[in-house]
Structures are given as structure tokens and as C-alpha cells.
Amino acid sequence: MRTKTSAAPRAFAVGLALASALSAPACIQTMRMVPPRDAGQLPADLFKLHVDVDLAPLTIEVPLLRVLGGPKPITLSQEKRDTRSDFNAIIREFEAAPAAERSYGARIDYAAALLFAGRFADAVPVLLAIEREHPGQYATASNLGTAYELIGDLDSAKLWIAKGIERNPGSHVGTEWLHLAILEAKQKLKTDPNWLRSHTVLEGVKDRTRGEIARALEYQLNERLYFIRRDDPVMCDLMFEAAVTTDDGVKRAYFLKQVSRFGNLRDAQLRKLAQG
């Protein structure tokens, strides 16, 4: 999420925000980027994303990858353009560059561009090579976790997301614990496709406050909304939890609206919703 500079190497971790440039959901009507109101409370790489929903504008924080070589963030919009072309250009530029110019930061950027371009499997060996040559970097671990999740290797995804947390506990505004819980739920669903009928993604979370859970749900869901379009039981469960955890009425309405995109509420969830 660093802009290209001549002084310092660029290194950023895309996490699951990577697919935000691949497909914008139909529920989003208009978007515009503005700087955070209180930059002191947010990481420098966060912008505010204004999403128009039926009831009222909803402001959500999401990480945005900045276009390499320029100061402007990639715009997530409904314009008729293929954002993958931006990343393909980055890929071509890197592959054409002399080997001497392929610094750690440039290689991390290249791997991230592969992920944004949908070339998940191609990114894995690139990132593993980076880890061998420059061990211990957060961006490498985070992007490896993302790549492995996107190719369906959940064991490896958990391993690398956990390493990313060890290397930088505050990454993704300190919400990567929820990313691990999501991966664990996906593993259980692989074994038992009906697991979520009697369980929840958050059932094992015991050491987080309601506020921490609400913030983590909002952050992680908005990283995933742009590439998980519909019919996803994990997203359905998390949208419901986000709705009943938030104290913001507009966000509650928004999350409840999204539930139907990804699945159906269970009887226990309907009862919980009725109880307020």
C-alpha cells in the first residue's frame, strides 16, 4: 500500500482486500474516495469508502492499494474498465526490468499484482522465493496467506496468516484474528458442509469485546465483499453477526440486507434477531 518512491523499497500486504479490484458487487451503486476524518485514529493506508445503500449513505473503512508509480489510489467504481489491466501493466513492467532492479519491495509489488490480476497460483512460488531470500517480513506472510486461501489450501493459509500476525499484530487494524476464525470455519465446512447449520464462525471467540468484534466484522467483511458475490455460508453467518453486533442502525440495515445475497438465516438466528 506504499506509493513508488526512489528512496525506500515498496512493500505492502494486500490481505483479502486484493480482490476488491476484481469485481464490485451489484449492491454498490456509487463510490467515492475521501481522506479519513481523523487520520490520527487510522493507519495511513486507509481511506473512507462511501457506499450508497437504500436507506442512507454508509461509510466504511477499507484498505486501498495505491497504483505503483503514482500517488492516486485505484478507484473502485462502476466505470466500464477492466481494473486487471492496471495490474497486468505492473506485471509486464516488472518482468521486463533488469534483475538488478528487482528489489524486495518490487518483488512484493509484483506478487501482489499477480494476486490482483487473478493469478493466485502464480503468486505462491514468487512469494515463497521472497520468503527464502528475505525471511521474516510481514507483507510476504500476509500475501502468502491470501494466495493460499484463494487457491483453496486452507492449512497453508492459516499457517501464513498466523505468521503474519506474529510479525505484525496490528495488521489490518488488529482484525486478523477474525481472518483465522474464518479459515477455521472453512476447514470445518470442508469436512461437514452442514457445519454452519448448528455452529457459527464466532463461537470459539471468547476474549474479544463486543466493540472489537463489531470492528473486526466490519473490516474483514468489507475486504471480502468485492469478490465473494453471493451464495456463501460463511459470509451469510458473518453478515448476520455484524448486524446483531453493531450499534449503528444504518449499518445494521445494510448487513441484514446483505444476508440474503449469501444464504438464509437459521431458526436460531431469526429468534435472536426478533429478541433484538
Tab-separated table of C-alpha atoms in Angstrom:
chain	number	residue	atom	x	y	z
A	1	MET	CA	0.000	0.000	0.000
A	2	ARG	CA	3.028	2.187	-0.437
A	3	THR	CA	3.485	4.511	-3.385
A	4	LYS	CA	6.548	4.144	-5.543
A	5	THR	CA	9.487	6.218	-4.341
A	6	SER	CA	13.153	6.406	-5.243
A	7	ALA	CA	14.361	6.363	-1.647
A	8	ALA	CA	12.844	3.350	0.061
A	9	PRO	CA	11.691	-0.085	-1.140
A	10	ARG	CA	7.986	-0.546	-1.507
A	11	ALA	CA	6.379	-3.322	0.491
A	12	PHE	CA	2.694	-3.786	1.052
A	13	ALA	CA	0.375	-6.576	2.063
A	14	VAL	CA	-2.826	-6.973	0.132
A	15	GLY	CA	-4.596	-9.314	2.544
A	16	LEU	CA	-8.064	-10.141	1.304
A	17	ALA	CA	-8.596	-6.650	0.030
A	18	LEU	CA	-6.844	-7.810	-3.105
A	19	ALA	CA	-9.973	-8.886	-4.934
A	20	SER	CA	-11.693	-5.561	-4.362
A	21	ALA	CA	-10.305	-4.554	-7.718
A	22	LEU	CA	-11.618	-7.683	-9.422
A	23	SER	CA	-15.364	-7.385	-9.039
A	24	ALA	CA	-17.570	-4.746	-7.448
A	25	PRO	CA	-20.854	-6.108	-6.065
A	26	ALA	CA	-24.135	-5.094	-7.635
A	27	CYS	CA	-25.424	-3.666	-4.345
A	28	ILE	CA	-22.903	-0.836	-4.553
A	29	GLN	CA	-24.335	1.996	-6.593
A	30	THR	CA	-21.777	4.799	-6.261
A	31	MET	CA	-18.429	5.151	-4.569
A	32	ARG	CA	-16.033	7.987	-3.925
A	33	MET	CA	-12.803	8.227	-2.004
A	34	VAL	CA	-12.084	10.891	0.608
A	35	PRO	CA	-9.337	11.076	3.250
A	36	PRO	CA	-10.154	9.804	6.733
A	37	ARG	CA	-11.772	12.392	9.004
A	38	ASP	CA	-9.406	11.557	11.838
A	39	ALA	CA	-6.153	10.425	10.326
A	40	GLY	CA	-4.672	10.077	13.780
A	41	GLN	CA	-7.040	7.212	14.558
A	42	LEU	CA	-6.464	5.216	11.376
A	43	PRO	CA	-3.474	3.739	9.553
A	44	ALA	CA	-2.145	5.958	6.791
A	45	ASP	CA	-3.187	3.476	4.095
A	46	LEU	CA	-6.896	3.683	4.931
A	47	PHE	CA	-9.383	5.829	3.097
A	48	LYS	CA	-13.100	6.192	3.638
A	49	LEU	CA	-15.319	4.387	1.166
A	50	HIS	CA	-18.768	5.910	0.870
A	51	VAL	CA	-21.305	3.320	-0.221
A	52	ASP	CA	-24.843	4.354	-1.098
A	53	VAL	CA	-27.421	1.885	0.180
A	54	ASP	CA	-31.185	2.115	0.059
A	55	LEU	CA	-31.610	3.797	3.435
A	56	ALA	CA	-28.681	6.189	3.683
A	57	PRO	CA	-25.004	6.562	2.771
A	58	LEU	CA	-22.825	4.148	4.711
A	59	THR	CA	-19.219	4.990	5.478
A	60	ILE	CA	-16.869	2.048	5.824
A	61	GLU	CA	-13.098	1.892	6.207
A	62	VAL	CA	-11.275	-0.274	3.681
A	63	PRO	CA	-7.610	-0.565	2.680
A	64	LEU	CA	-6.787	0.552	-0.835
A	65	LEU	CA	-3.792	-0.447	-2.886
A	66	ARG	CA	-2.122	2.571	-4.427
A	67	VAL	CA	-1.156	2.334	-8.089
A	68	LEU	CA	2.559	1.679	-8.240
A	69	GLY	CA	4.424	4.624	-9.663
A	70	GLY	CA	1.696	7.163	-8.946
A	71	PRO	CA	0.099	8.854	-5.946
A	72	LYS	CA	-3.549	8.173	-6.741
A	73	PRO	CA	-5.369	5.197	-5.205
A	74	ILE	CA	-7.047	2.734	-7.510
A	75	THR	CA	-10.657	3.797	-7.902
A	76	LEU	CA	-13.315	1.173	-7.217
A	77	SER	CA	-16.145	2.341	-9.391
A	78	GLN	CA	-18.845	1.202	-11.759
A	79	GLU	CA	-16.943	2.592	-14.742
A	80	LYS	CA	-16.672	0.204	-17.677
A	81	ARG	CA	-12.997	-0.571	-17.431
A	82	ASP	CA	-11.101	-3.702	-16.532
A	83	THR	CA	-9.026	-2.865	-13.468
A	84	ARG	CA	-6.992	-6.011	-14.049
A	85	SER	CA	-5.272	-4.176	-16.896
A	86	ASP	CA	-3.606	-1.890	-14.320
A	87	PHE	CA	-2.062	-4.871	-12.596
A	88	ASN	CA	-1.143	-6.583	-15.845
A	89	ALA	CA	0.828	-3.449	-16.726
A	90	ILE	CA	2.659	-3.688	-13.395
A	91	ILE	CA	3.401	-7.343	-14.105
A	92	ARG	CA	4.772	-6.596	-17.578
A	93	GLU	CA	6.915	-3.740	-16.256
A	94	PHE	CA	8.443	-5.925	-13.555
A	95	GLU	CA	9.116	-8.840	-15.901
A	96	ALA	CA	10.810	-6.508	-18.389
A	97	ALA	CA	13.036	-4.900	-15.745
A	98	PRO	CA	16.668	-5.994	-15.297
A	99	ALA	CA	17.197	-8.457	-12.474
A	100	ALA	CA	19.328	-5.901	-10.627
A	101	GLU	CA	16.285	-3.636	-10.257
A	102	ARG	CA	14.098	-6.334	-8.693
A	103	SER	CA	14.361	-5.306	-5.052
A	104	TYR	CA	12.412	-6.879	-2.202
A	105	GLY	CA	9.769	-4.170	-2.470
A	106	ALA	CA	9.479	-4.507	-6.241
A	107	ARG	CA	9.076	-8.277	-5.952
A	108	ILE	CA	6.402	-7.959	-3.263
A	109	ASP	CA	4.588	-5.492	-5.509
A	110	TYR	CA	4.862	-7.952	-8.396
A	111	ALA	CA	3.420	-10.807	-6.326
A	112	ALA	CA	0.574	-8.597	-5.148
A	113	ALA	CA	-0.144	-7.554	-8.732
A	114	LEU	CA	-0.364	-11.233	-9.690
A	115	LEU	CA	-2.962	-11.696	-6.959
A	116	PHE	CA	-4.964	-8.663	-8.069
A	117	ALA	CA	-4.847	-9.934	-11.640
A	118	GLY	CA	-6.359	-13.242	-10.544
A	119	ARG	CA	-3.157	-15.258	-10.992
A	120	PHE	CA	-3.280	-16.722	-7.493
A	121	ALA	CA	-1.276	-19.896	-8.142
A	122	ASP	CA	1.450	-17.924	-9.936
A	123	ALA	CA	1.921	-15.694	-6.901
A	124	VAL	CA	2.706	-18.552	-4.497
A	125	PRO	CA	6.183	-19.563	-5.808
A	126	VAL	CA	7.128	-15.900	-6.175
A	127	LEU	CA	6.252	-15.230	-2.537
A	128	LEU	CA	7.952	-18.398	-1.290
A	129	ALA	CA	11.145	-17.347	-3.069
A	130	ILE	CA	10.897	-13.908	-1.464
A	131	GLU	CA	10.472	-15.515	1.963
A	132	ARG	CA	13.595	-17.632	1.448
A	133	GLU	CA	15.692	-14.635	0.435
A	134	HIS	CA	14.148	-12.055	2.801
A	135	PRO	CA	12.733	-14.066	5.714
A	136	GLY	CA	10.532	-12.645	8.426
A	137	GLN	CA	8.722	-9.882	6.514
A	138	TYR	CA	5.056	-9.248	7.328
A	139	ALA	CA	3.976	-8.436	3.765
A	140	THR	CA	5.275	-11.774	2.490
A	141	ALA	CA	3.410	-13.775	5.129
A	142	SER	CA	0.154	-11.881	4.676
A	143	ASN	CA	0.194	-12.203	0.908
A	144	LEU	CA	1.082	-15.896	1.106
A	145	GLY	CA	-1.878	-16.461	3.425
A	146	THR	CA	-4.108	-14.676	0.955
A	147	ALA	CA	-2.764	-16.592	-2.036
A	148	TYR	CA	-3.171	-19.963	-0.355
A	149	GLU	CA	-6.733	-19.185	0.726
A	150	LEU	CA	-7.665	-18.173	-2.800
A	151	ILE	CA	-6.360	-21.448	-4.258
A	152	GLY	CA	-8.137	-23.439	-1.551
A	153	ASP	CA	-5.131	-24.540	0.525
A	154	LEU	CA	-6.618	-23.615	3.894
A	155	ASP	CA	-3.950	-25.291	6.042
A	156	SER	CA	-1.202	-23.242	4.417
A	157	ALA	CA	-3.380	-20.136	4.515
A	158	LYS	CA	-3.805	-20.485	8.293
A	159	LEU	CA	-0.087	-21.059	8.763
A	160	TRP	CA	0.900	-17.886	6.911
A	161	ILE	CA	-1.842	-15.656	8.290
A	162	ALA	CA	-0.750	-16.742	11.783
A	163	LYS	CA	2.860	-15.910	10.896
A	164	GLY	CA	1.704	-12.527	9.631
A	165	ILE	CA	0.016	-11.835	12.968
A	166	GLU	CA	3.216	-12.801	14.800
A	167	ARG	CA	5.219	-10.444	12.618
A	168	ASN	CA	2.764	-7.552	12.855
A	169	PRO	CA	-0.038	-7.994	15.429
A	170	GLY	CA	-1.596	-4.662	14.472
A	171	SER	CA	-2.012	-5.511	10.803
A	172	HIS	CA	-5.426	-4.942	9.257
A	173	VAL	CA	-6.324	-2.749	12.230
A	174	GLY	CA	-5.715	-5.720	14.508
A	175	THR	CA	-8.524	-7.813	12.983
A	176	GLU	CA	-6.599	-10.745	11.540
A	177	TRP	CA	-7.717	-12.927	14.462
A	178	LEU	CA	-11.075	-12.975	12.671
A	179	HIS	CA	-9.370	-13.971	9.436
A	180	LEU	CA	-8.036	-17.026	11.268
A	181	ALA	CA	-11.511	-17.822	12.627
A	182	ILE	CA	-12.890	-17.620	9.091
A	183	LEU	CA	-10.246	-20.025	7.820
A	184	GLU	CA	-11.035	-22.449	10.646
A	185	ALA	CA	-14.734	-22.313	9.753
A	186	LYS	CA	-13.894	-23.011	6.111
A	187	GLN	CA	-11.873	-26.043	7.166
A	188	LYS	CA	-14.806	-27.397	9.160
A	189	LEU	CA	-17.130	-26.812	6.211
A	190	LYS	CA	-14.818	-28.868	4.023
A	191	THR	CA	-15.297	-31.790	6.396
A	192	ASP	CA	-19.000	-31.155	7.021
A	193	PRO	CA	-20.815	-28.909	4.510
A	194	ASN	CA	-23.668	-28.538	7.032
A	195	TRP	CA	-21.433	-27.402	9.904
A	196	LEU	CA	-22.803	-23.851	9.950
A	197	ARG	CA	-26.353	-25.103	10.453
A	198	SER	CA	-25.545	-25.758	14.098
A	199	HIS	CA	-22.427	-23.634	14.638
A	200	THR	CA	-21.172	-20.116	13.984
A	201	VAL	CA	-17.873	-18.705	12.785
A	202	LEU	CA	-17.508	-16.733	16.020
A	203	GLU	CA	-18.489	-19.422	18.512
A	204	GLY	CA	-14.911	-20.003	19.605
A	205	VAL	CA	-14.161	-16.311	20.134
A	206	LYS	CA	-14.098	-15.720	23.899
A	207	ASP	CA	-11.539	-12.978	24.538
A	208	ARG	CA	-12.911	-10.094	22.456
A	209	THR	CA	-15.228	-7.266	23.446
A	210	ARG	CA	-18.410	-6.520	21.542
A	211	GLY	CA	-16.757	-3.424	20.103
A	212	GLU	CA	-13.711	-5.364	18.938
A	213	ILE	CA	-15.926	-7.956	17.282
A	214	ALA	CA	-18.050	-5.315	15.558
A	215	ARG	CA	-14.974	-3.531	14.210
A	216	ALA	CA	-13.355	-6.764	13.047
A	217	LEU	CA	-16.526	-7.910	11.287
A	218	GLU	CA	-16.904	-4.587	9.506
A	219	TYR	CA	-13.291	-4.549	8.388
A	220	GLN	CA	-12.999	-8.173	7.298
A	221	LEU	CA	-16.401	-8.252	5.586
A	222	ASN	CA	-15.595	-5.224	3.504
A	223	GLU	CA	-12.343	-6.830	2.422
A	224	ARG	CA	-14.362	-9.803	1.158
A	225	LEU	CA	-17.459	-8.137	-0.258
A	226	TYR	CA	-15.816	-7.237	-3.548
A	227	PHE	CA	-15.004	-10.765	-4.638
A	228	ILE	CA	-17.481	-13.042	-2.872
A	229	ARG	CA	-20.587	-12.208	-4.826
A	230	ARG	CA	-23.278	-14.463	-3.358
A	231	ASP	CA	-24.190	-17.938	-2.040
A	232	ASP	CA	-21.504	-18.207	0.618
A	233	PRO	CA	-22.463	-19.659	4.031
A	234	VAL	CA	-19.524	-18.071	5.852
A	235	MET	CA	-20.415	-14.622	4.539
A	236	CYS	CA	-24.073	-15.198	5.435
A	237	ASP	CA	-23.139	-16.072	9.013
A	238	LEU	CA	-20.764	-13.126	9.355
A	239	MET	CA	-23.253	-10.653	7.889
A	240	PHE	CA	-25.807	-11.741	10.473
A	241	GLU	CA	-23.273	-11.421	13.299
A	242	ALA	CA	-22.306	-7.970	12.041
A	243	ALA	CA	-25.968	-6.927	12.037
A	244	VAL	CA	-26.642	-8.036	15.613
A	245	THR	CA	-23.317	-6.731	16.942
A	246	THR	CA	-23.291	-3.187	15.583
A	247	ASP	CA	-24.997	-0.357	17.453
A	248	ASP	CA	-25.377	1.664	14.250
A	249	GLY	CA	-28.894	1.365	12.797
A	250	VAL	CA	-27.846	2.123	9.227
A	251	LYS	CA	-25.073	-0.454	9.281
A	252	ARG	CA	-27.441	-2.976	10.848
A	253	ALA	CA	-29.907	-2.491	7.985
A	254	TYR	CA	-27.103	-2.771	5.458
A	255	PHE	CA	-25.699	-6.016	6.888
A	256	LEU	CA	-29.164	-7.577	7.150
A	257	LYS	CA	-29.819	-6.689	3.532
A	258	GLN	CA	-26.614	-8.481	2.541
A	259	VAL	CA	-27.572	-11.700	4.371
A	260	SER	CA	-29.984	-12.734	1.620
A	261	ARG	CA	-27.243	-12.426	-1.006
A	262	PHE	CA	-25.231	-15.144	0.651
A	263	GLY	CA	-27.798	-17.529	2.138
A	264	ASN	CA	-30.726	-17.909	4.527
A	265	LEU	CA	-30.975	-17.304	8.249
A	266	ARG	CA	-31.403	-20.291	10.529
A	267	ASP	CA	-34.271	-20.503	13.037
A	268	ALA	CA	-31.935	-19.689	15.927
A	269	GLN	CA	-30.724	-16.581	14.132
A	270	LEU	CA	-34.273	-15.461	13.405
A	271	ARG	CA	-35.139	-15.845	17.090
A	272	LYS	CA	-32.046	-13.877	18.091
A	273	LEU	CA	-32.980	-11.151	15.641
A	274	ALA	CA	-36.533	-10.991	16.989
A	275	GLN	CA	-35.202	-10.616	20.530
A	276	GLY	CA	-33.236	-7.567	19.469
